[in-house]
Short mmCIF file of C-alpha atoms in Angstrom, two decimals:
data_model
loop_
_atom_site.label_atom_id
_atom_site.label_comp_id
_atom_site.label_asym_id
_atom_site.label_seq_id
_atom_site.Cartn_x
_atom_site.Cartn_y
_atom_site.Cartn_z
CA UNK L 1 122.61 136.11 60.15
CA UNK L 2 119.91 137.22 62.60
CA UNK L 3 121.05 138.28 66.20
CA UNK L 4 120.06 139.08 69.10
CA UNK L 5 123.31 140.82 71.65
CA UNK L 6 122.80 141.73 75.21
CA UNK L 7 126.18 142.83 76.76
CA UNK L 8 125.24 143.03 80.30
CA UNK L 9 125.07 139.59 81.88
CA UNK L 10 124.19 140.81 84.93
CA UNK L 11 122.73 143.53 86.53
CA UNK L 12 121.60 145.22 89.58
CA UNK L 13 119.31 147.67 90.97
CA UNK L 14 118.40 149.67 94.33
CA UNK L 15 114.27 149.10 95.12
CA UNK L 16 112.66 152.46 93.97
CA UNK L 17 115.53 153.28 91.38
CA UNK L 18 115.87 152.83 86.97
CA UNK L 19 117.67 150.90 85.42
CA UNK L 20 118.66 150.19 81.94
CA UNK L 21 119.11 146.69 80.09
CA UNK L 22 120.70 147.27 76.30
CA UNK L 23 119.84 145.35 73.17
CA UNK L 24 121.27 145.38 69.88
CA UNK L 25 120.26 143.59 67.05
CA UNK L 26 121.28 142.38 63.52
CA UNK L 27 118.71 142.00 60.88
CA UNK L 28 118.11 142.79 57.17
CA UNK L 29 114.68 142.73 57.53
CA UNK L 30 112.67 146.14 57.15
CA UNK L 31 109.70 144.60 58.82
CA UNK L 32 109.68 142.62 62.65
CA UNK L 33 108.53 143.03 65.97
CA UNK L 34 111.04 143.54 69.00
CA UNK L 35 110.47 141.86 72.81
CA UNK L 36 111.44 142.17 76.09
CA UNK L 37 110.52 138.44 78.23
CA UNK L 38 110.54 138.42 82.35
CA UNK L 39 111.47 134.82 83.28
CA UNK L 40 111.27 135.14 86.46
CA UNK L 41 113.15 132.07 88.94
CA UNK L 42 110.24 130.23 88.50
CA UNK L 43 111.06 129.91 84.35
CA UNK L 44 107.33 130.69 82.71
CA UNK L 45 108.29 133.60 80.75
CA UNK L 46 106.16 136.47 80.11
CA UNK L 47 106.13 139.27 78.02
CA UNK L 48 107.08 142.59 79.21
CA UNK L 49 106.56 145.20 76.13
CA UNK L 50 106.76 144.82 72.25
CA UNK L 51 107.99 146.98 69.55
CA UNK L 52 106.60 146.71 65.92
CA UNK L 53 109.71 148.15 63.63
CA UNK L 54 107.47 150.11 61.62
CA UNK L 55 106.24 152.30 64.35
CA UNK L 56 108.67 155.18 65.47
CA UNK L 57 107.01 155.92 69.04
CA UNK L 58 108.82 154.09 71.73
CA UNK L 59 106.65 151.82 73.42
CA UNK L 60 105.19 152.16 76.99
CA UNK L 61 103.77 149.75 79.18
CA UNK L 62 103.47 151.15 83.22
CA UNK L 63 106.51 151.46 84.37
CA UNK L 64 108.53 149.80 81.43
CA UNK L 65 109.46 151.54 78.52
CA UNK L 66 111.71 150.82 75.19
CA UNK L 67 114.69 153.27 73.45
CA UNK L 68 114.08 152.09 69.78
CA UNK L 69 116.86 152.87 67.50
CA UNK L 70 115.91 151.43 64.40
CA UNK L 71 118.54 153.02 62.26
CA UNK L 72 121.59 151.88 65.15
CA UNK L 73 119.28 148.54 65.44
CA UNK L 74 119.05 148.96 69.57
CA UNK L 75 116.31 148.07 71.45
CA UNK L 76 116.43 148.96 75.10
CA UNK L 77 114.41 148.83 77.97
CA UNK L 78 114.10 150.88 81.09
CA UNK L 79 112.69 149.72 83.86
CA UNK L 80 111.34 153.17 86.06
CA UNK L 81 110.60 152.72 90.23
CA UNK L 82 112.46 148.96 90.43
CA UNK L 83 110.24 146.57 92.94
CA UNK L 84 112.01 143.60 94.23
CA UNK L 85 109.54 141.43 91.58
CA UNK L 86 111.00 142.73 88.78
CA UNK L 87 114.09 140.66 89.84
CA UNK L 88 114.40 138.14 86.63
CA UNK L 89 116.25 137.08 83.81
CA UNK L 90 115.28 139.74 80.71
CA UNK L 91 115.31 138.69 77.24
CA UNK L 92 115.54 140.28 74.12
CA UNK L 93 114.02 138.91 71.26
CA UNK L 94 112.90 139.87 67.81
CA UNK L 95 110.62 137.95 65.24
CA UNK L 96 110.98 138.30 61.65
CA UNK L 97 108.01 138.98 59.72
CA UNK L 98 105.11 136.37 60.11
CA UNK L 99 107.82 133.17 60.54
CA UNK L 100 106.85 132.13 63.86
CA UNK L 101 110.15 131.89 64.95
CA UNK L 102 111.03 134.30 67.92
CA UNK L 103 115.28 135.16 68.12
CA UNK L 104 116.32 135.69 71.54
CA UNK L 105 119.30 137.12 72.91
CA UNK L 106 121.75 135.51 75.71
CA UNK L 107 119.57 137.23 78.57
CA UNK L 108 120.54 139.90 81.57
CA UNK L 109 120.04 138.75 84.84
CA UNK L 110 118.55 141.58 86.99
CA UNK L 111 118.33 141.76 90.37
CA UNK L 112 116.59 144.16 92.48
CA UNK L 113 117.97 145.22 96.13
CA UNK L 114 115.98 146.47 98.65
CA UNK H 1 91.60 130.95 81.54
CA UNK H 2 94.19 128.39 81.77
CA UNK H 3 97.80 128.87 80.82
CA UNK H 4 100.23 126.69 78.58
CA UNK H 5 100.53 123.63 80.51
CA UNK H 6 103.61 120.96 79.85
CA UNK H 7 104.33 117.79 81.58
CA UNK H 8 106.70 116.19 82.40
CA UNK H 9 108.37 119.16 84.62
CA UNK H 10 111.10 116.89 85.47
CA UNK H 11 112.46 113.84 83.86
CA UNK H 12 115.88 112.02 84.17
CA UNK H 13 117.23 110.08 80.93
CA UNK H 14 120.51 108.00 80.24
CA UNK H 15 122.32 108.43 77.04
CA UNK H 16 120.55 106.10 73.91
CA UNK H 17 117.14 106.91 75.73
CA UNK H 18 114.17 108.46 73.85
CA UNK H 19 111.85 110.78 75.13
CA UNK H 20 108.47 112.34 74.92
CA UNK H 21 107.28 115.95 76.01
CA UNK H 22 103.83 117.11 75.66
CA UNK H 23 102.26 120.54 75.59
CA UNK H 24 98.52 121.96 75.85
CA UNK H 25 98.36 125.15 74.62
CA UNK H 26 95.54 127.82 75.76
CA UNK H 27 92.11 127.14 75.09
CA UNK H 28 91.59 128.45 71.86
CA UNK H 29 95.36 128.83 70.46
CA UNK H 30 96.16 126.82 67.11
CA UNK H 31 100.01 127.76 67.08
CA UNK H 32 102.46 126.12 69.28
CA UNK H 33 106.40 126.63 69.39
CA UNK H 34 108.99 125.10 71.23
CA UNK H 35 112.29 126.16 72.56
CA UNK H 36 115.20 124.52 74.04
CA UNK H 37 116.81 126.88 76.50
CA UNK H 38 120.45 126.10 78.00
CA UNK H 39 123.31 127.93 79.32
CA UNK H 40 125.66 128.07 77.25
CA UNK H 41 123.73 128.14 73.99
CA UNK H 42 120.73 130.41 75.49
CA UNK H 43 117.24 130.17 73.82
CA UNK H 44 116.70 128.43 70.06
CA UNK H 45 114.04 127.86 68.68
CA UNK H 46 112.92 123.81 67.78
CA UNK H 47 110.03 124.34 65.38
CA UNK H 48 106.17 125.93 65.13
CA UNK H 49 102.99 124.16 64.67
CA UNK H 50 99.64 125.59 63.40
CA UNK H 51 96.69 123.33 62.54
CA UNK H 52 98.71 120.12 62.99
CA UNK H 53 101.22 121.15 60.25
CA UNK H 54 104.99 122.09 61.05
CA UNK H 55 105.47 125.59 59.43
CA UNK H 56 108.84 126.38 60.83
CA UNK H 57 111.62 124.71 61.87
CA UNK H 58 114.97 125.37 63.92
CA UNK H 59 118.60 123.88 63.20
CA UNK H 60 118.12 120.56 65.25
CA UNK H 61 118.80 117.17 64.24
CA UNK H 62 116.51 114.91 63.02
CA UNK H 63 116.79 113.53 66.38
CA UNK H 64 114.37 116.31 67.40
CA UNK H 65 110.84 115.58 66.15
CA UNK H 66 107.29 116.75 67.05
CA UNK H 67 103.70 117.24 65.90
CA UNK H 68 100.11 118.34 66.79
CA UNK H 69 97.20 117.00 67.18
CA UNK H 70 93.34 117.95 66.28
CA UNK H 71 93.06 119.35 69.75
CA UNK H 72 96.15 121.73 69.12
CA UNK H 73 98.14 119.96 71.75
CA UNK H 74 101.41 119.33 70.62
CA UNK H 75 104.75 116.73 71.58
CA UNK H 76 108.21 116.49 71.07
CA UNK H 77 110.18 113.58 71.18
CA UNK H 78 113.83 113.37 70.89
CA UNK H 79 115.70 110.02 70.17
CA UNK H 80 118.87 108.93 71.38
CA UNK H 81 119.30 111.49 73.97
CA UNK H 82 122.84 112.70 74.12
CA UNK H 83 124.30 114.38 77.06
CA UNK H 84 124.24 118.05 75.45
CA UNK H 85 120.20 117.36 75.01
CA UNK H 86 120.17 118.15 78.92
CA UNK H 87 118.03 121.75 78.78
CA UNK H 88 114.76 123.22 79.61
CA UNK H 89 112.27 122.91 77.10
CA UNK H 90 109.86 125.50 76.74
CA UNK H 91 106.40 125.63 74.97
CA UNK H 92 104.66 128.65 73.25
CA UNK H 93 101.32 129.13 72.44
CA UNK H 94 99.46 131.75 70.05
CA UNK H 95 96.49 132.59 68.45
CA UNK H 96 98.03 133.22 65.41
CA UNK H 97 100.36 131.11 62.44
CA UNK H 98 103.88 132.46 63.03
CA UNK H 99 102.79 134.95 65.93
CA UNK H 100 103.52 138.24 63.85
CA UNK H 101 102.60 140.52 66.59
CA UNK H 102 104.57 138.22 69.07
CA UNK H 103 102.55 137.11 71.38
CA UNK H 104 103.68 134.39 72.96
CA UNK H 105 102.37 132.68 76.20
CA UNK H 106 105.21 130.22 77.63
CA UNK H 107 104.45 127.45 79.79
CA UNK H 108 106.90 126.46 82.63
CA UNK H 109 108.94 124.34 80.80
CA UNK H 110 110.09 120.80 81.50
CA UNK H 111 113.12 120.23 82.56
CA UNK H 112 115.47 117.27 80.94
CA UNK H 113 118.56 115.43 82.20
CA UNK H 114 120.49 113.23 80.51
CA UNK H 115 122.78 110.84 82.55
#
């Protein structure tokens, strides 16, 4: 079966500081694409930063950046310089090759104190 | 450029009811996905569209149901809501049949109770 675990239900942040959301996965696939969402209390989701499997370089996008452990199957993000609007539920998700169908896991609720 | 938009937002059902969501994808975008999203089971994924032909499909009932039209706007109707059918629904649009680089644009969901 195809999973998606994040262990930390909630979390929480000082403004200014990192924090770390973990992600492990379950596939047999050799080829997908790993997520992070943002749904922020206002529920549209948007993405934060994808992985493609094949690639070894950890992604970067500003101030978010992924630990990609293909081997351990763990997908993390890190989340540098917290601002209060990154307080949001955080998804991770992975798509199987070309099936359309995104897996997500249970979500971390993050919440950023000033 | 405007965004996924669905409609209802809200809507209130009692048990037996039927019920009809509808989704307009970005301009442009052929694929559309939906996704029921509750507490306790999370996100799962209802089924994919692309060119008015279901490509993918989640483990729902055949209670759940949807298609597309020529204009790439999409519904989903479920019959004889149950009580567990309360959830957000969530629509996905892409440019591309089964989104292989993942990019997904959400719309805001509409929210469904069942009495």
């Amino acid at each position: 079966a195809q999973t998606v675990t994040q262990s930390q239900p909630e979390m929480s942040v000082q403004e200014a500081e990192t924090v770390t959301l973990s992600c492990t996965y379950d596939t047999s696939e050799n080829n997908y694409y790993l997520f992070w969402y943002k749904q922020p209390p206002s529920r549209q989701m948007i993405l934060v930063i994808r992985q493609e499997a094949y690639k070894q370089q950890n992604a970067t996008e500003n101030r978010f950046s992924v630990n990609f452990q293909k081997a351990a199957k763990s997908f993390s993000l890190k989340i540098s310089d917290s601002q209060l609007g990154d307080t949001a539920m955080y998804f991770c998700a992975f798509i199987p090759s070309n099936t359309g169908k995104l897996i997500f896991g249970q979500g971390t609720t993050l919440q950023v104190k000033p | 450029k405007a965004g996924v938009t669905q409609t209802p937002r809200y809507l209130i059902k009692t048990r037996g009811q039927q019920v009809t969501l509808s989704c307009s994808p970005i301009s442009g975008h052929r694929s559309v996905s939906w996704y029921q999203q509750t507490p306790g089971q999370g996100l799962q994924f209802l089924f994919e569209y692309f060119s008015e032909t279901q490509r993918n499909k989640g483990n729902f009932p055949g209670r759940f149901s949807g298609r597309q039209f020529s204009n790439s706007r999409s519904e989903m109707n479920v019959s004889t809501l149950e009580l567990g059918d309360s959830a957000l629904y969530l629509c996905a649009s892409s440019s591309v049949a089964g989104a292989p680089g993942g990019e997904l644009f959400f719309g805001e969901g509409s929210r469904l109770t069942v009495l």
